[in-house]
Amino acid sequence: MIKVCIADNYPVVHFGVKSYFKDNADISIVANVGNFLMVRDILQTKDIDVLVLDLELEGLSSIFEVKAVLKNFPKTKIIIFSGLSEQIYAPNAIKAGVSGFVHKSEKLETLGISIIKVSQGKIIMNETVKKNLALIAKQSKSERLYRKLSNREVEVLRYLSGGKKNHEIAEILNLNEKTISTYKLRLLTKLNVTNLVDLVDKAKKLEIV
């Protein structure tokens, strides 16, 4: 039996997923947590095979925190279950070490199949993501600019697009404010824009926000 923990902000997600898998012969939902601080506690007290994690989980500010979980609990596989853009976040998540990305628009059957595959040591990515990446590879240089962005740059851009100030982002990511300013300048350069308004507009076009 694959022991699964669901880490999500919304009770309806916990209820829906647990109800769907309650009679499943292979998957058992053994824990539900509503914020990132609880994730470590659960992993320390229970043997969790697969952690199903939303990138927008309360208390989770960076993909680097996910990498830390993977390092500290290597026996636990992680599937990102999120409504964020697959095209942007799935490759970054896989690069960070997670075993799969399932968009919340998918059927729970897809999540179940993914949990089983991940527990077997496989890396899974939705076919839509693969197709999108294949299409992007054929696009113009300007349309492929987002591929040059690091995980940290994507995070900073997301917070800037959400209206956060440099000092607020620095506090969230536990970085120096000057470091955030540096990331902002890199983003302006990489995305070929000259001001924050255009930067946010480009982020929306790239579906980062």
JSON list of C-alpha atoms in Angstrom, two decimals:
[
{"chain": "A", "resi": 1, "resn": "MET", "atom": "CA", "xyz": [0.00, 0.00, 0.00]},
{"chain": "A", "resi": 2, "resn": "ILE", "atom": "CA", "xyz": [1.36, 3.40, -1.01]},
{"chain": "A", "resi": 3, "resn": "LYS", "atom": "CA", "xyz": [1.12, 5.82, 1.92]},
{"chain": "A", "resi": 4, "resn": "VAL", "atom": "CA", "xyz": [0.29, 9.36, 0.74]},
{"chain": "A", "resi": 5, "resn": "CYS", "atom": "CA", "xyz": [0.19, 12.78, 2.41]},
{"chain": "A", "resi": 6, "resn": "ILE", "atom": "CA", "xyz": [-1.84, 15.59, 0.83]},
{"chain": "A", "resi": 7, "resn": "ALA", "atom": "CA", "xyz": [-0.44, 19.09, 1.42]},
{"chain": "A", "resi": 8, "resn": "ASP", "atom": "CA", "xyz": [-2.94, 21.69, 0.23]},
{"chain": "A", "resi": 9, "resn": "ASN", "atom": "CA", "xyz": [-4.52, 24.93, 1.43]},
{"chain": "A", "resi": 10, "resn": "TYR", "atom": "CA", "xyz": [-8.12, 23.93, 0.79]},
{"chain": "A", "resi": 11, "resn": "PRO", "atom": "CA", "xyz": [-10.26, 21.49, 2.83]},
{"chain": "A", "resi": 12, "resn": "VAL", "atom": "CA", "xyz": [-12.33, 20.69, -0.27]},
{"chain": "A", "resi": 13, "resn": "VAL", "atom": "CA", "xyz": [-9.19, 19.32, -1.95]},
{"chain": "A", "resi": 14, "resn": "HIS", "atom": "CA", "xyz": [-8.37, 17.19, 1.09]},
{"chain": "A", "resi": 15, "resn": "PHE", "atom": "CA", "xyz": [-11.93, 15.88, 1.24]},
{"chain": "A", "resi": 16, "resn": "GLY", "atom": "CA", "xyz": [-12.20, 15.24, -2.49]},
{"chain": "A", "resi": 17, "resn": "VAL", "atom": "CA", "xyz": [-8.88, 13.41, -2.81]},
{"chain": "A", "resi": 18, "resn": "LYS", "atom": "CA", "xyz": [-9.42, 11.34, 0.33]},
{"chain": "A", "resi": 19, "resn": "SER", "atom": "CA", "xyz": [-12.94, 10.39, -0.73]},
{"chain": "A", "resi": 20, "resn": "TYR", "atom": "CA", "xyz": [-11.78, 9.39, -4.20]},
{"chain": "A", "resi": 21, "resn": "PHE", "atom": "CA", "xyz": [-9.05, 7.06, -2.89]},
{"chain": "A", "resi": 22, "resn": "LYS", "atom": "CA", "xyz": [-10.85, 5.68, 0.16]},
{"chain": "A", "resi": 23, "resn": "ASP", "atom": "CA", "xyz": [-11.47, 2.27, -1.44]},
{"chain": "A", "resi": 24, "resn": "ASN", "atom": "CA", "xyz": [-8.31, 2.20, -3.56]},
{"chain": "A", "resi": 25, "resn": "ALA", "atom": "CA", "xyz": [-6.39, -1.07, -3.29]},
{"chain": "A", "resi": 26, "resn": "ASP", "atom": "CA", "xyz": [-2.99, 0.56, -3.87]},
{"chain": "A", "resi": 27, "resn": "ILE", "atom": "CA", "xyz": [-3.18, 4.06, -2.37]},
{"chain": "A", "resi": 28, "resn": "SER", "atom": "CA", "xyz": [-3.91, 5.14, 1.19]},
{"chain": "A", "resi": 29, "resn": "ILE", "atom": "CA", "xyz": [-4.24, 8.80, 2.21]},
{"chain": "A", "resi": 30, "resn": "VAL", "atom": "CA", "xyz": [-2.65, 8.63, 5.66]},
{"chain": "A", "resi": 31, "resn": "ALA", "atom": "CA", "xyz": [-2.17, 12.37, 6.34]},
{"chain": "A", "resi": 32, "resn": "ASN", "atom": "CA", "xyz": [-3.50, 15.78, 5.35]},
{"chain": "A", "resi": 33, "resn": "VAL", "atom": "CA", "xyz": [-1.72, 19.06, 6.09]},
{"chain": "A", "resi": 34, "resn": "GLY", "atom": "CA", "xyz": [-2.79, 22.64, 5.44]},
{"chain": "A", "resi": 35, "resn": "ASN", "atom": "CA", "xyz": [0.55, 24.46, 5.60]},
{"chain": "A", "resi": 36, "resn": "PHE", "atom": "CA", "xyz": [4.20, 23.83, 4.84]},
{"chain": "A", "resi": 37, "resn": "LEU", "atom": "CA", "xyz": [5.31, 23.92, 8.48]},
{"chain": "A", "resi": 38, "resn": "MET", "atom": "CA", "xyz": [3.26, 20.78, 9.08]},
{"chain": "A", "resi": 39, "resn": "VAL", "atom": "CA", "xyz": [4.94, 18.89, 6.23]},
{"chain": "A", "resi": 40, "resn": "ARG", "atom": "CA", "xyz": [8.21, 18.33, 8.09]},
{"chain": "A", "resi": 41, "resn": "ASP", "atom": "CA", "xyz": [6.35, 17.25, 11.24]},
{"chain": "A", "resi": 42, "resn": "ILE", "atom": "CA", "xyz": [4.37, 14.65, 9.31]},
{"chain": "A", "resi": 43, "resn": "LEU", "atom": "CA", "xyz": [7.44, 13.32, 7.50]},
{"chain": "A", "resi": 44, "resn": "GLN", "atom": "CA", "xyz": [9.27, 12.99, 10.82]},
{"chain": "A", "resi": 45, "resn": "THR", "atom": "CA", "xyz": [6.45, 11.08, 12.49]},
{"chain": "A", "resi": 46, "resn": "LYS", "atom": "CA", "xyz": [5.02, 8.99, 9.66]},
{"chain": "A", "resi": 47, "resn": "ASP", "atom": "CA", "xyz": [6.43, 6.89, 6.84]},
{"chain": "A", "resi": 48, "resn": "ILE", "atom": "CA", "xyz": [5.17, 8.77, 3.77]},
{"chain": "A", "resi": 49, "resn": "ASP", "atom": "CA", "xyz": [5.87, 7.24, 0.37]},
{"chain": "A", "resi": 50, "resn": "VAL", "atom": "CA", "xyz": [4.47, 10.10, -1.72]},
{"chain": "A", "resi": 51, "resn": "LEU", "atom": "CA", "xyz": [3.85, 13.72, -0.76]},
{"chain": "A", "resi": 52, "resn": "VAL", "atom": "CA", "xyz": [1.28, 15.43, -2.99]},
{"chain": "A", "resi": 53, "resn": "LEU", "atom": "CA", "xyz": [2.17, 19.09, -2.66]},
{"chain": "A", "resi": 54, "resn": "ASP", "atom": "CA", "xyz": [0.67, 22.35, -3.94]},
{"chain": "A", "resi": 55, "resn": "LEU", "atom": "CA", "xyz": [3.33, 24.96, -4.77]},
{"chain": "A", "resi": 56, "resn": "GLU", "atom": "CA", "xyz": [0.97, 27.62, -3.41]},
{"chain": "A", "resi": 57, "resn": "LEU", "atom": "CA", "xyz": [0.73, 25.90, -0.02]},
{"chain": "A", "resi": 58, "resn": "GLU", "atom": "CA", "xyz": [0.68, 28.35, 2.88]},
{"chain": "A", "resi": 59, "resn": "GLY", "atom": "CA", "xyz": [4.18, 28.78, 4.29]},
{"chain": "A", "resi": 60, "resn": "LEU", "atom": "CA", "xyz": [5.93, 27.52, 1.15]},
{"chain": "A", "resi": 61, "resn": "SER", "atom": "CA", "xyz": [7.78, 30.45, -0.37]},
{"chain": "A", "resi": 62, "resn": "SER", "atom": "CA", "xyz": [10.38, 28.81, -2.57]},
{"chain": "A", "resi": 63, "resn": "ILE", "atom": "CA", "xyz": [11.12, 25.68, -4.62]},
{"chain": "A", "resi": 64, "resn": "PHE", "atom": "CA", "xyz": [14.39, 25.53, -2.66]},
{"chain": "A", "resi": 65, "resn": "GLU", "atom": "CA", "xyz": [12.39, 24.59, 0.42]},
{"chain": "A", "resi": 66, "resn": "VAL", "atom": "CA", "xyz": [11.02, 21.65, -1.54]},
{"chain": "A", "resi": 67, "resn": "LYS", "atom": "CA", "xyz": [14.58, 20.65, -2.43]},
{"chain": "A", "resi": 68, "resn": "ALA", "atom": "CA", "xyz": [15.43, 20.71, 1.27]},
{"chain": "A", "resi": 69, "resn": "VAL", "atom": "CA", "xyz": [12.56, 18.33, 2.03]},
{"chain": "A", "resi": 70, "resn": "LEU", "atom": "CA", "xyz": [13.78, 15.95, -0.66]},
{"chain": "A", "resi": 71, "resn": "LYS", "atom": "CA", "xyz": [17.29, 16.06, 0.78]},
{"chain": "A", "resi": 72, "resn": "ASN", "atom": "CA", "xyz": [16.16, 15.45, 4.37]},
{"chain": "A", "resi": 73, "resn": "PHE", "atom": "CA", "xyz": [13.57, 12.79, 3.49]},
{"chain": "A", "resi": 74, "resn": "PRO", "atom": "CA", "xyz": [15.02, 10.97, 0.46]},
{"chain": "A", "resi": 75, "resn": "LYS", "atom": "CA", "xyz": [12.63, 8.02, 0.73]},
{"chain": "A", "resi": 76, "resn": "THR", "atom": "CA", "xyz": [9.62, 10.29, 0.15]},
{"chain": "A", "resi": 77, "resn": "LYS", "atom": "CA", "xyz": [8.72, 11.10, -3.45]},
{"chain": "A", "resi": 78, "resn": "ILE", "atom": "CA", "xyz": [7.02, 14.41, -4.23]},
{"chain": "A", "resi": 79, "resn": "ILE", "atom": "CA", "xyz": [4.31, 15.12, -6.79]},
{"chain": "A", "resi": 80, "resn": "ILE", "atom": "CA", "xyz": [3.39, 18.75, -7.38]},
{"chain": "A", "resi": 81, "resn": "PHE", "atom": "CA", "xyz": [-0.40, 19.05, -7.60]},
{"chain": "A", "resi": 82, "resn": "SER", "atom": "CA", "xyz": [-1.04, 22.64, -8.58]},
{"chain": "A", "resi": 83, "resn": "GLY", "atom": "CA", "xyz": [-3.10, 25.07, -10.61]},
{"chain": "A", "resi": 84, "resn": "LEU", "atom": "CA", "xyz": [0.01, 27.02, -11.66]},
{"chain": "A", "resi": 85, "resn": "SER", "atom": "CA", "xyz": [1.15, 26.99, -15.28]},
{"chain": "A", "resi": 86, "resn": "GLU", "atom": "CA", "xyz": [2.60, 23.58, -16.18]},
{"chain": "A", "resi": 87, "resn": "GLN", "atom": "CA", "xyz": [4.64, 25.05, -18.99]},
{"chain": "A", "resi": 88, "resn": "ILE", "atom": "CA", "xyz": [6.57, 27.26, -16.55]},
{"chain": "A", "resi": 89, "resn": "TYR", "atom": "CA", "xyz": [6.58, 25.37, -13.28]},
{"chain": "A", "resi": 90, "resn": "ALA", "atom": "CA", "xyz": [6.72, 21.68, -14.24]},
{"chain": "A", "resi": 91, "resn": "PRO", "atom": "CA", "xyz": [10.23, 21.78, -15.76]},
{"chain": "A", "resi": 92, "resn": "ASN", "atom": "CA", "xyz": [11.54, 23.81, -12.81]},
{"chain": "A", "resi": 93, "resn": "ALA", "atom": "CA", "xyz": [9.93, 21.42, -10.34]},
{"chain": "A", "resi": 94, "resn": "ILE", "atom": "CA", "xyz": [11.39, 18.35, -12.05]},
{"chain": "A", "resi": 95, "resn": "LYS", "atom": "CA", "xyz": [14.78, 20.07, -12.12]},
{"chain": "A", "resi": 96, "resn": "ALA", "atom": "CA", "xyz": [14.47, 20.66, -8.37]},
{"chain": "A", "resi": 97, "resn": "GLY", "atom": "CA", "xyz": [14.06, 16.93, -7.82]},
{"chain": "A", "resi": 98, "resn": "VAL", "atom": "CA", "xyz": [10.33, 16.30, -7.59]},
{"chain": "A", "resi": 99, "resn": "SER", "atom": "CA", "xyz": [9.08, 13.18, -9.30]},
{"chain": "A", "resi": 100, "resn": "GLY", "atom": "CA", "xyz": [6.07, 14.61, -11.11]},
{"chain": "A", "resi": 101, "resn": "PHE", "atom": "CA", "xyz": [3.71, 17.47, -11.80]},
{"chain": "A", "resi": 102, "resn": "VAL", "atom": "CA", "xyz": [-0.06, 17.05, -12.12]},
{"chain": "A", "resi": 103, "resn": "HIS", "atom": "CA", "xyz": [-2.21, 20.06, -12.92]},
{"chain": "A", "resi": 104, "resn": "LYS", "atom": "CA", "xyz": [-5.36, 20.47, -10.85]},
{"chain": "A", "resi": 105, "resn": "SER", "atom": "CA", "xyz": [-7.46, 20.52, -14.01]},
{"chain": "A", "resi": 106, "resn": "GLU", "atom": "CA", "xyz": [-6.63, 16.83, -14.48]},
{"chain": "A", "resi": 107, "resn": "LYS", "atom": "CA", "xyz": [-8.91, 14.03, -13.29]},
{"chain": "A", "resi": 108, "resn": "LEU", "atom": "CA", "xyz": [-8.08, 12.41, -9.96]},
{"chain": "A", "resi": 109, "resn": "GLU", "atom": "CA", "xyz": [-7.57, 9.20, -11.90]},
{"chain": "A", "resi": 110, "resn": "THR", "atom": "CA", "xyz": [-4.49, 10.85, -13.44]},
{"chain": "A", "resi": 111, "resn": "LEU", "atom": "CA", "xyz": [-3.23, 11.76, -9.97]},
{"chain": "A", "resi": 112, "resn": "GLY", "atom": "CA", "xyz": [-3.69, 8.15, -8.88]},
{"chain": "A", "resi": 113, "resn": "ILE", "atom": "CA", "xyz": [-1.76, 6.79, -11.85]},
{"chain": "A", "resi": 114, "resn": "SER", "atom": "CA", "xyz": [0.98, 9.32, -11.17]},
{"chain": "A", "resi": 115, "resn": "ILE", "atom": "CA", "xyz": [1.23, 8.32, -7.50]},
{"chain": "A", "resi": 116, "resn": "ILE", "atom": "CA", "xyz": [1.70, 4.67, -8.46]},
{"chain": "A", "resi": 117, "resn": "LYS", "atom": "CA", "xyz": [4.33, 5.45, -11.11]},
{"chain": "A", "resi": 118, "resn": "VAL", "atom": "CA", "xyz": [6.25, 7.78, -8.82]},
{"chain": "A", "resi": 119, "resn": "SER", "atom": "CA", "xyz": [6.25, 5.20, -6.03]},
{"chain": "A", "resi": 120, "resn": "GLN", "atom": "CA", "xyz": [7.91, 2.84, -8.52]},
{"chain": "A", "resi": 121, "resn": "GLY", "atom": "CA", "xyz": [10.73, 5.31, -9.03]},
{"chain": "A", "resi": 122, "resn": "LYS", "atom": "CA", "xyz": [9.51, 6.82, -12.29]},
{"chain": "A", "resi": 123, "resn": "ILE", "atom": "CA", "xyz": [9.60, 10.51, -13.20]},
{"chain": "A", "resi": 124, "resn": "ILE", "atom": "CA", "xyz": [6.29, 11.61, -14.69]},
{"chain": "A", "resi": 125, "resn": "MET", "atom": "CA", "xyz": [5.25, 14.72, -16.55]},
{"chain": "A", "resi": 126, "resn": "ASN", "atom": "CA", "xyz": [1.85, 15.35, -18.08]},
{"chain": "A", "resi": 127, "resn": "GLU", "atom": "CA", "xyz": [1.67, 14.80, -21.84]},
{"chain": "A", "resi": 128, "resn": "THR", "atom": "CA", "xyz": [0.36, 18.34, -22.21]},
{"chain": "A", "resi": 129, "resn": "VAL", "atom": "CA", "xyz": [3.57, 19.66, -20.67]},
{"chain": "A", "resi": 130, "resn": "LYS", "atom": "CA", "xyz": [5.69, 17.60, -23.03]},
{"chain": "A", "resi": 131, "resn": "LYS", "atom": "CA", "xyz": [3.72, 18.84, -26.02]},
{"chain": "A", "resi": 132, "resn": "ASN", "atom": "CA", "xyz": [3.96, 22.45, -24.83]},
{"chain": "A", "resi": 133, "resn": "LEU", "atom": "CA", "xyz": [7.71, 22.16, -24.41]},
{"chain": "A", "resi": 134, "resn": "ALA", "atom": "CA", "xyz": [8.02, 20.68, -27.88]},
{"chain": "A", "resi": 135, "resn": "LEU", "atom": "CA", "xyz": [6.02, 23.55, -29.34]},
{"chain": "A", "resi": 136, "resn": "ILE", "atom": "CA", "xyz": [8.00, 26.13, -27.38]},
{"chain": "A", "resi": 137, "resn": "ALA", "atom": "CA", "xyz": [11.24, 24.71, -28.74]},
{"chain": "A", "resi": 138, "resn": "LYS", "atom": "CA", "xyz": [10.02, 25.65, -32.21]},
{"chain": "A", "resi": 139, "resn": "GLN", "atom": "CA", "xyz": [9.03, 29.17, -31.25]},
{"chain": "A", "resi": 140, "resn": "SER", "atom": "CA", "xyz": [11.01, 32.35, -31.76]},
{"chain": "A", "resi": 141, "resn": "LYS", "atom": "CA", "xyz": [13.82, 33.37, -29.44]},
{"chain": "A", "resi": 142, "resn": "SER", "atom": "CA", "xyz": [11.67, 36.00, -27.73]},
{"chain": "A", "resi": 143, "resn": "GLU", "atom": "CA", "xyz": [8.92, 33.46, -27.05]},
{"chain": "A", "resi": 144, "resn": "ARG", "atom": "CA", "xyz": [11.46, 31.09, -25.49]},
{"chain": "A", "resi": 145, "resn": "LEU", "atom": "CA", "xyz": [12.99, 33.63, -23.15]},
{"chain": "A", "resi": 146, "resn": "TYR", "atom": "CA", "xyz": [11.38, 32.13, -20.06]},
{"chain": "A", "resi": 147, "resn": "ARG", "atom": "CA", "xyz": [13.54, 29.02, -20.53]},
{"chain": "A", "resi": 148, "resn": "LYS", "atom": "CA", "xyz": [16.55, 31.12, -19.55]},
{"chain": "A", "resi": 149, "resn": "LEU", "atom": "CA", "xyz": [15.07, 31.95, -16.17]},
{"chain": "A", "resi": 150, "resn": "SER", "atom": "CA", "xyz": [16.35, 30.15, -13.10]},
{"chain": "A", "resi": 151, "resn": "ASN", "atom": "CA", "xyz": [14.04, 28.80, -10.40]},
{"chain": "A", "resi": 152, "resn": "ARG", "atom": "CA", "xyz": [14.84, 31.77, -8.19]},
{"chain": "A", "resi": 153, "resn": "GLU", "atom": "CA", "xyz": [14.21, 34.28, -10.99]},
{"chain": "A", "resi": 154, "resn": "VAL", "atom": "CA", "xyz": [10.82, 32.72, -11.69]},
{"chain": "A", "resi": 155, "resn": "GLU", "atom": "CA", "xyz": [9.95, 33.04, -7.99]},
{"chain": "A", "resi": 156, "resn": "VAL", "atom": "CA", "xyz": [11.03, 36.68, -7.81]},
{"chain": "A", "resi": 157, "resn": "LEU", "atom": "CA", "xyz": [9.10, 37.48, -10.98]},
{"chain": "A", "resi": 158, "resn": "ARG", "atom": "CA", "xyz": [6.00, 35.82, -9.56]},
{"chain": "A", "resi": 159, "resn": "TYR", "atom": "CA", "xyz": [6.16, 37.93, -6.39]},
{"chain": "A", "resi": 160, "resn": "LEU", "atom": "CA", "xyz": [6.89, 41.14, -8.33]},
{"chain": "A", "resi": 161, "resn": "SER", "atom": "CA", "xyz": [3.88, 40.42, -10.52]},
{"chain": "A", "resi": 162, "resn": "GLY", "atom": "CA", "xyz": [1.80, 39.95, -7.39]},
{"chain": "A", "resi": 163, "resn": "GLY", "atom": "CA", "xyz": [2.62, 43.49, -6.31]},
{"chain": "A", "resi": 164, "resn": "LYS", "atom": "CA", "xyz": [5.27, 42.68, -3.71]},
{"chain": "A", "resi": 165, "resn": "LYS", "atom": "CA", "xyz": [8.04, 45.21, -3.09]},
{"chain": "A", "resi": 166, "resn": "ASN", "atom": "CA", "xyz": [11.72, 44.26, -3.08]},
{"chain": "A", "resi": 167, "resn": "HIS", "atom": "CA", "xyz": [11.98, 44.30, 0.71]},
{"chain": "A", "resi": 168, "resn": "GLU", "atom": "CA", "xyz": [8.86, 42.15, 1.03]},
{"chain": "A", "resi": 169, "resn": "ILE", "atom": "CA", "xyz": [10.21, 39.56, -1.40]},
{"chain": "A", "resi": 170, "resn": "ALA", "atom": "CA", "xyz": [13.54, 39.59, 0.42]},
{"chain": "A", "resi": 171, "resn": "GLU", "atom": "CA", "xyz": [11.76, 38.80, 3.68]},
{"chain": "A", "resi": 172, "resn": "ILE", "atom": "CA", "xyz": [9.66, 36.03, 2.11]},
{"chain": "A", "resi": 173, "resn": "LEU", "atom": "CA", "xyz": [12.64, 34.35, 0.45]},
{"chain": "A", "resi": 174, "resn": "ASN", "atom": "CA", "xyz": [15.03, 35.11, 3.33]},
{"chain": "A", "resi": 175, "resn": "LEU", "atom": "CA", "xyz": [17.40, 36.98, 1.04]},
{"chain": "A", "resi": 176, "resn": "ASN", "atom": "CA", "xyz": [19.12, 40.37, 1.11]},
{"chain": "A", "resi": 177, "resn": "GLU", "atom": "CA", "xyz": [17.13, 43.20, -0.48]},
{"chain": "A", "resi": 178, "resn": "LYS", "atom": "CA", "xyz": [20.11, 43.99, -2.72]},
{"chain": "A", "resi": 179, "resn": "THR", "atom": "CA", "xyz": [19.99, 40.40, -3.97]},
{"chain": "A", "resi": 180, "resn": "ILE", "atom": "CA", "xyz": [16.35, 40.88, -4.98]},
{"chain": "A", "resi": 181, "resn": "SER", "atom": "CA", "xyz": [17.33, 44.06, -6.82]},
{"chain": "A", "resi": 182, "resn": "THR", "atom": "CA", "xyz": [19.96, 42.06, -8.69]},
{"chain": "A", "resi": 183, "resn": "TYR", "atom": "CA", "xyz": [17.40, 39.43, -9.68]},
{"chain": "A", "resi": 184, "resn": "LYS", "atom": "CA", "xyz": [15.07, 42.19, -10.84]},
{"chain": "A", "resi": 185, "resn": "LEU", "atom": "CA", "xyz": [17.77, 43.64, -13.09]},
{"chain": "A", "resi": 186, "resn": "ARG", "atom": "CA", "xyz": [18.50, 40.19, -14.50]},
{"chain": "A", "resi": 187, "resn": "LEU", "atom": "CA", "xyz": [14.81, 39.72, -15.25]},
{"chain": "A", "resi": 188, "resn": "LEU", "atom": "CA", "xyz": [14.60, 43.06, -17.04]},
{"chain": "A", "resi": 189, "resn": "THR", "atom": "CA", "xyz": [17.60, 42.08, -19.14]},
{"chain": "A", "resi": 190, "resn": "LYS", "atom": "CA", "xyz": [16.57, 38.50, -19.88]},
{"chain": "A", "resi": 191, "resn": "LEU", "atom": "CA", "xyz": [13.00, 39.41, -20.77]},
{"chain": "A", "resi": 192, "resn": "ASN", "atom": "CA", "xyz": [14.15, 42.42, -22.78]},
{"chain": "A", "resi": 193, "resn": "VAL", "atom": "CA", "xyz": [12.04, 45.05, -20.99]},
{"chain": "A", "resi": 194, "resn": "THR", "atom": "CA", "xyz": [12.98, 48.32, -19.28]},
{"chain": "A", "resi": 195, "resn": "ASN", "atom": "CA", "xyz": [10.45, 48.78, -16.47]},
{"chain": "A", "resi": 196, "resn": "LEU", "atom": "CA", "xyz": [8.37, 46.90, -13.93]},
{"chain": "A", "resi": 197, "resn": "VAL", "atom": "CA", "xyz": [5.07, 47.41, -15.78]},
{"chain": "A", "resi": 198, "resn": "ASP", "atom": "CA", "xyz": [6.43, 45.75, -18.93]},
{"chain": "A", "resi": 199, "resn": "LEU", "atom": "CA", "xyz": [8.06, 43.06, -16.81]},
{"chain": "A", "resi": 200, "resn": "VAL", "atom": "CA", "xyz": [4.72, 42.17, -15.21]},
{"chain": "A", "resi": 201, "resn": "ASP", "atom": "CA", "xyz": [3.04, 42.24, -18.62]},
{"chain": "A", "resi": 202, "resn": "LYS", "atom": "CA", "xyz": [5.64, 39.81, -19.97]},
{"chain": "A", "resi": 203, "resn": "ALA", "atom": "CA", "xyz": [5.14, 37.56, -16.94]},
{"chain": "A", "resi": 204, "resn": "LYS", "atom": "CA", "xyz": [1.41, 37.40, -17.69]},
{"chain": "A", "resi": 205, "resn": "LYS", "atom": "CA", "xyz": [2.06, 36.54, -21.33]},
{"chain": "A", "resi": 206, "resn": "LEU", "atom": "CA", "xyz": [4.38, 33.76, -20.21]},
{"chain": "A", "resi": 207, "resn": "GLU", "atom": "CA", "xyz": [1.71, 32.51, -17.77]},
{"chain": "A", "resi": 208, "resn": "ILE", "atom": "CA", "xyz": [4.02, 32.90, -14.78]},
{"chain": "A", "resi": 209, "resn": "VAL", "atom": "CA", "xyz": [1.20, 34.67, -12.92]}
]
